[in-house]
CSV table of C-alpha atoms and ligand atoms in Angstrom, one decimal:
chain,number,residue,atom,x,y,z
A,1499,MET,CA,144.3,125.8,15.5
A,1500,ARG,CA,142.6,123.9,18.0
A,1501,LYS,CA,144.3,120.9,18.7
A,1502,ASN,CA,142.6,117.9,21.2
A,1503,MET,CA,144.5,116.5,24.3
A,1504,ILE,CA,143.2,112.8,23.4
A,1505,ASP,CA,145.8,113.4,20.7
A,1506,ILE,CA,148.8,113.5,22.4
A,1507,ALA,CA,150.3,111.7,25.1
A,1508,TRP,CA,151.3,113.1,28.7
A,1509,GLU,CA,154.9,113.0,28.3
A,1510,SER,CA,155.0,114.7,24.9
A,1511,PHE,CA,152.3,117.2,25.8
A,1512,ALA,CA,154.3,118.3,29.0
A,1513,ALA,CA,157.5,118.7,26.7
A,1514,LEU,CA,156.2,121.5,24.5
A,1515,PRO,CA,156.7,125.1,24.7
A,1516,LEU,CA,153.9,126.6,26.5
A,1517,GLU,CA,152.7,128.4,23.4
A,1518,ASP,CA,152.4,125.3,21.9
A,1519,LYS,CA,150.3,123.7,24.8
A,1520,ALA,CA,147.6,126.9,24.3
A,1521,PRO,CA,146.0,125.4,21.3
A,1522,TYR,CA,145.2,122.1,23.0
A,1523,LEU,CA,143.4,124.3,25.8
A,1524,ARG,CA,141.0,126.0,23.8
A,1525,GLN,CA,137.1,125.7,23.0
A,1526,ALA,CA,135.9,126.5,19.6
A,1527,ASP,CA,135.2,129.8,19.9
A,1528,GLY,CA,138.6,130.8,21.4
A,1529,THR,CA,138.0,130.6,25.1
A,1530,PRO,CA,139.9,128.9,27.3
A,1531,PHE,CA,138.4,124.9,28.2
A,1532,HIS,CA,141.2,124.5,30.7
A,1533,THR,CA,142.9,127.8,32.2
A,1534,LEU,CA,146.6,126.7,33.2
A,1535,PHE,CA,148.9,129.7,32.4
A,1536,ALA,CA,149.1,133.0,31.1
A,1537,GLN,CA,150.3,132.1,27.6
A,1538,GLN,CA,146.9,131.1,26.6
A,1539,PHE,CA,145.5,135.1,26.8
A,1540,ASP,CA,146.2,137.6,24.4
A,1541,PRO,CA,144.8,141.2,24.4
A,1542,PRO,CA,141.9,140.6,22.4
A,1543,LEU,CA,140.9,137.4,24.7
A,1544,LEU,CA,141.9,140.0,27.8
A,1545,ASP,CA,139.4,142.4,26.4
A,1546,ARG,CA,136.7,140.1,25.9
A,1547,LEU,CA,136.9,138.8,29.4
A,1548,CYS,CA,137.3,142.4,31.0
A,1549,THR,CA,133.8,143.5,29.0
A,1550,LEU,CA,132.1,140.1,30.3
A,1551,ALA,CA,133.2,141.1,33.7
A,1552,ASN,CA,131.8,144.7,33.6
A,1553,CYS,CA,129.1,143.4,31.8
A,1554,ILE,CA,128.3,140.8,34.7
A,1555,ARG,CA,129.2,143.5,37.3
A,1556,SER,CA,126.5,145.8,36.3
A,1557,ILE,CA,124.1,143.1,35.6
A,1558,ALA,CA,124.5,141.9,39.4
A,1559,LYS,CA,123.7,145.4,40.4
A,1560,THR,CA,119.9,144.5,40.5
A,1561,ARG,CA,117.9,141.9,42.0
A,1562,ALA,CA,116.3,140.8,38.7
A,1563,GLY,CA,119.5,141.0,37.0
A,1564,MET,CA,121.0,138.6,40.2
A,1565,ASP,CA,118.3,136.3,39.4
A,1566,PHE,CA,119.5,136.3,35.8
A,1567,MET,CA,122.8,135.8,36.4
A,1568,ARG,CA,122.2,132.9,38.8
A,1569,GLN,CA,120.2,131.2,36.1
A,1570,GLN,CA,123.1,130.8,33.8
A,1571,ILE,CA,124.9,127.6,35.4
A,1572,CYS,CA,122.9,126.4,37.8
A,1573,HIS,CA,123.0,123.1,36.8
A,1574,LYS,CA,126.9,123.2,37.0
A,1575,ARG,CA,128.8,122.1,40.3
A,1576,ALA,CA,132.6,123.4,41.3
A,1577,MET,CA,135.4,121.5,42.9
A,1578,LEU,CA,137.3,123.7,44.9
A,1579,TYR,CA,140.7,121.8,45.4
A,1580,PHE,CA,143.0,124.1,47.4
A,1581,SER,CA,146.0,122.0,48.9
A,1582,GLN,CA,147.5,125.0,49.6
A,1583,PRO,CA,146.7,128.2,51.9
A,1584,SER,CA,144.1,130.9,50.3
A,1585,SER,CA,142.0,133.4,51.5
A,1586,ARG,CA,141.1,135.7,48.4
A,1587,THR,CA,141.6,133.4,45.6
A,1588,PHE,CA,139.4,130.7,47.7
A,1589,LEU,CA,136.6,133.1,48.5
A,1590,SER,CA,136.7,135.2,45.5
A,1591,PHE,CA,136.1,131.8,43.6
A,1592,VAL,CA,133.5,130.8,46.0
A,1593,SER,CA,131.6,134.2,45.2
A,1594,ALA,CA,131.9,134.0,41.7
A,1595,CYS,CA,130.9,130.4,41.6
A,1596,GLN,CA,127.7,131.8,43.5
A,1597,ILE,CA,127.1,134.3,41.0
A,1598,LEU,CA,126.4,132.1,38.5
A,1599,GLY,CA,124.5,130.1,40.2
A,1600,MET,CA,126.6,126.9,40.9
A,1601,GLN,CA,126.7,124.6,43.9
A,1602,ILE,CA,130.3,124.1,45.6
A,1603,GLY,CA,132.0,121.6,47.1
A,1604,GLU,CA,135.6,121.9,48.2
A,1605,VAL,CA,138.7,119.9,49.7
A,1606,ARG,CA,141.4,122.4,51.5
A,1607,ASP,CA,143.8,120.0,53.2
A,1608,SER,CA,144.5,116.5,51.4
A,1609,ALA,CA,144.6,115.1,55.1
A,1610,THR,CA,140.9,115.1,55.3
A,1611,SER,CA,140.5,113.4,51.4
A,1612,SER,CA,141.6,109.8,50.2
A,1613,GLU,CA,144.8,111.2,49.4
A,1614,PHE,CA,145.8,110.7,53.0
A,1615,LYS,CA,145.4,106.9,52.5
A,1616,GLY,CA,147.3,106.9,50.0
A,1617,GLU,CA,145.3,107.7,47.0
A,1618,SER,CA,146.9,108.9,43.7
A,1619,ARG,CA,146.3,112.9,43.0
A,1620,GLU,CA,145.0,111.4,39.3
A,1621,ASP,CA,142.3,109.4,41.1
A,1622,SER,CA,141.7,112.1,43.7
A,1623,VAL,CA,140.8,114.3,40.5
A,1624,ARG,CA,139.2,111.4,38.5
A,1625,THR,CA,136.6,110.9,41.6
A,1626,PHE,CA,136.3,114.9,41.8
A,1627,SER,CA,135.0,114.8,38.2
A,1628,SER,CA,132.7,112.2,38.8
A,1629,TYR,CA,130.5,114.8,40.9
A,1630,PHE,CA,131.7,118.1,39.8
A,1631,ASP,CA,131.6,120.1,36.3
A,1632,LEU,CA,134.6,121.9,36.8
A,1633,ILE,CA,138.0,121.9,39.0
A,1634,VAL,CA,139.5,124.9,40.2
A,1635,MET,CA,142.7,124.1,41.5
A,1636,ARG,CA,145.6,125.2,43.8
A,1637,SER,CA,148.7,123.3,44.6
A,1638,PRO,CA,152.4,124.0,45.6
A,1639,GLU,CA,153.8,121.8,42.7
A,1640,LYS,CA,154.4,123.3,39.4
A,1641,GLY,CA,152.8,121.7,36.2
A,1642,LEU,CA,150.1,119.6,38.5
A,1643,ALA,CA,146.7,121.5,36.9
A,1644,GLU,CA,148.6,120.9,33.7
A,1645,HIS,CA,148.9,116.9,34.2
A,1646,MET,CA,145.1,117.1,36.1
A,1647,ALA,CA,144.0,118.8,32.7
A,1648,TRP,CA,145.3,116.2,30.6
A,1649,VAL,CA,144.2,113.5,32.8
A,1650,LEU,CA,140.5,114.7,32.6
A,1651,SER,CA,140.2,115.1,29.1
A,1652,ASN,CA,142.0,112.0,28.4
A,1653,SER,CA,139.1,110.3,31.0
A,1654,GLU,CA,135.2,109.6,30.2
A,1655,ARG,CA,134.4,112.9,32.2
A,1656,PRO,CA,136.4,115.8,30.4
A,1657,ILE,CA,135.6,118.4,32.7
A,1658,PRO,CA,137.5,121.8,32.9
A,1659,VAL,CA,140.2,122.6,35.3
A,1660,ILE,CA,141.6,126.3,36.4
A,1661,ASN,CA,144.8,126.8,37.8
A,1662,ALA,CA,144.2,128.8,41.1
A,1663,GLY,CA,148.1,129.1,41.8
A,1664,SER,CA,150.5,126.7,40.8
A,1665,GLY,CA,153.7,126.5,42.9
A,1666,LYS,CA,156.5,129.4,42.3
A,1667,ASP,CA,155.2,129.0,38.8
A,1668,GLN,CA,152.2,130.8,37.6
A,1669,HIS,CA,149.0,132.2,39.0
A,1670,PRO,CA,146.9,133.2,35.6
A,1671,THR,CA,143.8,134.2,37.3
A,1672,GLN,CA,145.5,136.7,39.5
A,1673,ALA,CA,147.2,138.1,36.4
A,1674,LEU,CA,143.6,138.3,34.8
A,1675,LEU,CA,142.5,140.6,37.5
A,1676,ASP,CA,145.5,142.6,37.7
A,1677,ILE,CA,145.2,143.3,34.0
A,1678,TYR,CA,141.3,143.9,34.5
A,1679,THR,CA,142.3,146.7,37.2
A,1680,LEU,CA,144.7,148.4,35.0
A,1681,GLN,CA,142.5,148.7,32.1
A,1682,ARG,CA,139.7,149.9,34.3
A,1683,SER,CA,142.3,152.5,36.2
A,1684,PHE,CA,143.5,153.9,32.7
A,1685,GLU,CA,139.8,153.6,31.4
A,1686,ARG,CA,139.7,157.2,30.9
A,1687,ILE,CA,143.5,157.9,29.9
A,1688,GLY,CA,144.2,156.0,26.8
A,1689,GLY,CA,143.9,152.5,28.0
A,1690,LEU,CA,146.7,150.0,28.9
A,1691,ARG,CA,149.5,151.1,26.2
A,1692,ASP,CA,152.3,153.3,26.4
A,1693,ARG,CA,152.8,152.3,30.0
A,1694,THR,CA,155.7,151.5,32.5
A,1695,ILE,CA,154.7,148.8,35.0
A,1696,VAL,CA,156.8,148.7,38.4
A,1697,MET,CA,156.8,145.4,39.9
A,1698,VAL,CA,158.5,145.0,43.3
A,1699,GLY,CA,159.5,142.5,45.8
A,1700,ASP,CA,160.0,138.7,45.8
A,1701,LEU,CA,160.1,138.3,41.4
A,1702,ALA,CA,162.1,135.2,41.8
A,1703,ARG,CA,159.2,133.1,43.7
A,1704,GLY,CA,156.0,135.3,43.3
A,1705,ARG,CA,153.9,133.2,41.3
A,1706,THR,CA,151.5,136.5,40.6
A,1707,VAL,CA,154.1,138.6,39.2
A,1708,ARG,CA,155.3,135.7,36.5
A,1709,SER,CA,152.0,135.6,35.0
A,1710,LEU,CA,151.4,139.7,34.9
A,1711,ALA,CA,154.6,139.7,32.9
A,1712,VAL,CA,153.6,137.5,30.7
A,1713,LEU,CA,150.1,139.1,29.8
A,1714,LEU,CA,151.5,142.7,29.7
A,1715,ALA,CA,154.3,141.5,27.3
A,1716,GLY,CA,150.9,141.6,24.9
A,1717,TYR,CA,150.3,145.4,25.0
A,1718,PRO,CA,152.3,147.9,22.8
A,1719,ASN,CA,154.5,149.8,24.4
A,1720,VAL,CA,154.4,148.9,27.9
A,1721,ARG,CA,157.7,148.6,29.7
A,1722,GLN,CA,157.7,146.5,32.6
A,1723,VAL,CA,160.4,147.2,35.3
A,1724,PHE,CA,161.1,144.9,38.0
A,1725,VAL,CA,162.8,146.1,40.9
A,1726,ALA,CA,164.5,143.4,43.9
A,1727,PRO,CA,167.2,142.4,45.4
A,1728,GLU,CA,169.3,140.7,43.4
A,1729,ALA,CA,169.0,137.1,45.0
A,1730,LEU,CA,164.8,137.7,44.3
A,1731,GLN,CA,165.0,139.1,40.9
A,1732,ILE,CA,162.5,137.9,38.3
A,1733,GLY,CA,163.6,134.7,36.6
A,1734,GLU,CA,165.6,133.9,33.4
A,1735,ASP,CA,162.7,132.3,31.8
A,1736,VAL,CA,160.3,135.7,31.9
A,1737,GLN,CA,162.9,137.6,31.0
A,1738,ALA,CA,163.4,135.3,27.7
A,1739,VAL,CA,159.3,135.4,27.0
A,1740,LEU,CA,160.0,139.3,27.0
A,1741,ARG,CA,163.0,139.3,24.9
A,1742,GLN,CA,161.5,137.1,22.4
A,1743,ARG,CA,158.7,139.5,22.0
A,1744,GLY,CA,160.3,142.4,22.1
A,1745,VAL,CA,159.4,144.1,25.1
A,1746,GLU,CA,161.2,146.7,26.9
A,1747,PHE,CA,162.0,145.5,30.4
A,1748,SER,CA,164.4,146.8,33.1
A,1749,LEU,CA,165.9,145.2,36.5
A,1750,SER,CA,166.7,147.5,39.0
A,1751,ASP,CA,167.1,147.6,42.8
A,1752,ASN,CA,166.0,151.1,43.1
A,1753,LEU,CA,162.3,151.6,43.7
A,1754,ARG,CA,162.5,155.3,44.3
A,1755,SER,CA,164.1,156.0,40.9
A,1756,TRP,CA,161.6,154.3,38.9
A,1757,LEU,CA,158.3,156.2,41.2
A,1758,PRO,CA,158.2,159.6,39.1
A,1759,GLN,CA,157.7,157.8,35.6
A,1760,ALA,CA,155.6,154.7,37.2
A,1761,ASP,CA,151.7,154.3,35.6
A,1762,ALA,CA,151.3,151.5,38.0
A,1763,VAL,CA,153.4,150.2,41.2
A,1764,TYR,CA,152.7,146.3,41.6
A,1765,MET,CA,154.0,145.3,45.3
A,1766,THR,CA,154.7,141.9,46.7
A,1767,ARG,CA,155.8,140.1,50.0
A,1768,ILE,CA,158.7,138.1,50.2
A,1769,GLN,CA,157.7,134.5,49.8
A,1770,ASP,CA,159.9,132.9,52.5
A,1771,GLU,CA,157.7,129.8,52.5
A,1772,TRP,CA,159.9,128.6,49.7
A,1773,ASP,CA,163.5,128.9,51.5
A,1774,GLN,CA,165.3,126.0,51.1
A,1775,ALA,CA,167.4,127.0,54.2
A,1776,ARG,CA,165.7,128.0,57.5
A,1777,GLY,CA,166.1,131.9,57.2
A,1778,GLU,CA,167.1,132.4,53.8
A,1779,SER,CA,165.1,135.2,53.2
A,1780,ALA,CA,165.6,137.1,56.6
A,1781,GLY,CA,169.4,137.4,55.2
A,1782,ILE,CA,168.6,139.6,52.5
A,1783,ASP,CA,168.2,143.6,52.9
A,1784,THR,CA,164.2,144.2,51.6
A,1785,SER,CA,164.1,147.4,53.4
A,1786,ARG,CA,164.6,149.6,50.2
A,1787,PHE,CA,161.6,147.3,48.7
A,1788,LYS,CA,158.5,148.9,50.6
A,1789,PHE,CA,156.2,151.6,49.9
A,1790,GLY,CA,155.1,154.4,52.3
A,1791,LEU,CA,154.1,157.5,52.2
A,1792,GLU,CA,157.5,159.4,50.8
A,1793,GLU,CA,157.4,156.8,48.2
A,1794,LEU,CA,153.8,157.8,47.4
A,1795,ALA,CA,154.7,161.5,47.1
A,1796,LEU,CA,156.8,160.4,44.4
A,1797,LEU,CA,153.8,158.9,42.2
A,1798,ARG,CA,152.1,160.9,39.7
A,1799,PRO,CA,148.3,161.5,40.1
A,1800,HIS,CA,147.0,159.1,37.9
A,1801,ALA,CA,149.2,156.2,38.9
A,1802,ILE,CA,148.1,153.3,40.8
A,1803,VAL,CA,149.5,151.1,43.9
A,1804,MET,CA,148.5,147.4,43.5
A,1805,HIS,CA,149.3,144.2,45.6
A,1806,PRO,CA,147.9,140.7,45.0
A,1807,LEU,CA,147.9,140.2,49.0
A,1808,PRO,CA,148.2,139.3,51.6
A,1809,ARG,CA,150.5,141.9,52.6
A,1810,ARG,CA,153.0,142.4,55.4
A,1811,ASP,CA,155.0,145.5,55.6
A,1812,GLU,CA,155.7,146.1,52.1
A,1813,ILE,CA,152.7,148.7,51.8
A,1814,ASP,CA,152.3,150.9,55.1
A,1815,THR,CA,148.7,151.2,55.9
A,1816,ALA,CA,148.9,154.7,55.8
A,1817,VAL,CA,149.1,154.3,51.9
A,1818,ASP,CA,145.8,153.1,52.1
A,1819,ARG,CA,143.7,156.1,52.5
A,1820,ASP,CA,145.1,157.5,49.1
A,1821,PRO,CA,142.8,157.0,46.4
A,1822,ARG,CA,145.5,156.0,44.2
A,1823,ALA,CA,145.6,153.2,46.7
A,1824,MET,CA,144.1,150.1,44.2
A,1825,TYR,CA,144.8,146.8,46.0
A,1826,TRP,CA,141.3,146.5,48.0
A,1827,ARG,CA,139.0,147.4,45.2
A,1828,GLN,CA,141.9,145.1,42.9
A,1829,MET,CA,141.0,142.4,45.5
A,1830,ARG,CA,137.1,142.7,44.6
A,1831,ASN,CA,138.0,143.1,40.8
A,1832,GLY,CA,138.8,139.4,41.6
A,1833,MET,CA,135.4,138.3,42.1
A,1834,TRP,CA,134.2,139.9,38.6
A,1835,VAL,CA,136.9,138.5,36.4
A,1836,ARG,CA,136.2,135.0,38.0
A,1837,ALA,CA,132.9,134.9,37.3
A,1838,ALA,CA,133.4,136.2,33.7
A,1839,LEU,CA,136.2,133.3,33.2
A,1840,ILE,CA,133.8,130.6,34.3
A,1841,ALA,CA,130.5,131.8,32.4
A,1842,MET,CA,133.1,132.1,29.3
A,1843,THR,CA,134.2,128.4,30.5
A,1844,PHE,CA,130.6,127.5,29.9
A,1845,GLY,CA,129.7,128.9,26.9
A,1846,CYS,CA,127.5,131.9,28.5
A,1847,GLU,CA,129.4,134.9,27.2
A,1848,ARG,CA,126.9,135.7,24.5
A,1849,ARG,CA,123.7,135.4,26.8
A,1850,VAL,CA,125.1,137.5,29.0
A,1851,LEU,CA,126.5,140.3,26.7
A,1852,ASP,CA,122.5,140.2,25.1
A,1853,TYR,CA,121.3,140.3,28.6
A,1854,GLN,CA,123.0,143.5,29.3
A,1855,ARG,CA,121.8,145.0,25.7
A,1856,ALA,CA,118.2,143.9,26.2
A,1857,ASN,CA,118.0,145.6,29.9
A,1858,LEU,CA,120.4,147.9,30.7
B,1299,NCD,C1,149.6,135.4,46.1
B,1299,NCD,C2,149.7,134.0,45.8
B,1299,NCD,O1,148.9,133.1,46.6
B,1299,NCD,O2,150.4,133.6,45.0
B,1299,NCD,N1,148.2,135.4,46.7
B,1299,NCD,C3,146.8,135.8,46.3
B,1299,NCD,O3,146.5,134.7,45.2
B,1299,NCD,N2,146.0,136.8,46.1
B,1299,NCD,C4,150.3,136.2,46.7
B,1299,NCD,C5,150.5,135.8,47.9
B,1299,NCD,O4,150.9,134.6,48.2
B,1299,NCD,O5,152.0,136.6,48.0
């Protein structure tokens, strides 16, 4: 059932479990209005999104197709509000908006906005909503995108918010492109079911894995393996979600032992920007959580290596030349899936699918 954020006070909304928040964020056709966390997506909706991403991708191959795509929401403007460093997520959102013909504004440093003069974030976001029709936001604060979505839904210009990374908590659109990458990679060998996905690195503070684990939980017989030093293991909260949904998962500190049965290995970097004390992460032995040619030799021929990027030294660049190295293609997939998400948010799904059916 769909619910409306006008009917609930912020404190009551904030206190709900994520599954109970999801109905407040939906449009009548089941697609998200605000995209805030992974719990809003189940495999049928993810399939819809991946189909739309493939469709946009093939339409955009021709000039006529690109002209059509650029007509879709050329009357809408997007504000990219990134108060945390970003290269890929930012640029892929820019490209996604451009594919759909949107105009873009950006704030990447709050020192250049009125927040610096003491303006509250609520007021900043309401200001953006006076000029724009979509806010894509990245913030070091967990829950800020949710709060802004509630503020806007309760304003006279209720425009959608897309979370492009919230603190150590969630990165739902990265998880969408990860699922899209897995689906494309396993398309010819039975799809995303009966698989073993091995996630490696700083799982305690890596928001990409935290969102991906939730999405993977919806797929039949997909085993999740979390490989990390003990201090950086996946959070209890994610484990509780997996237990509740009956997902088979393992915690390990031995990467090599899992490689022969992996279908995908998802590497991540140490997120030392979150260290409480200086040098805290440097004191952890991460040498066994790296992927090089010796690890590659243990991987099956169909298995893939993923990484949300940026990488440091957790994947040896020598691996890049192997066809199983998927991270560069994974990055480009982000542009298509984000274009699909924005197209869906603005109700263009049917029109785009119909164009493909009629023209390609
Ligand atoms: C990730 C992030 O920002 O969480 N980057 C990204 O969006 N691709 C991963 C990271 O910073 O390690």
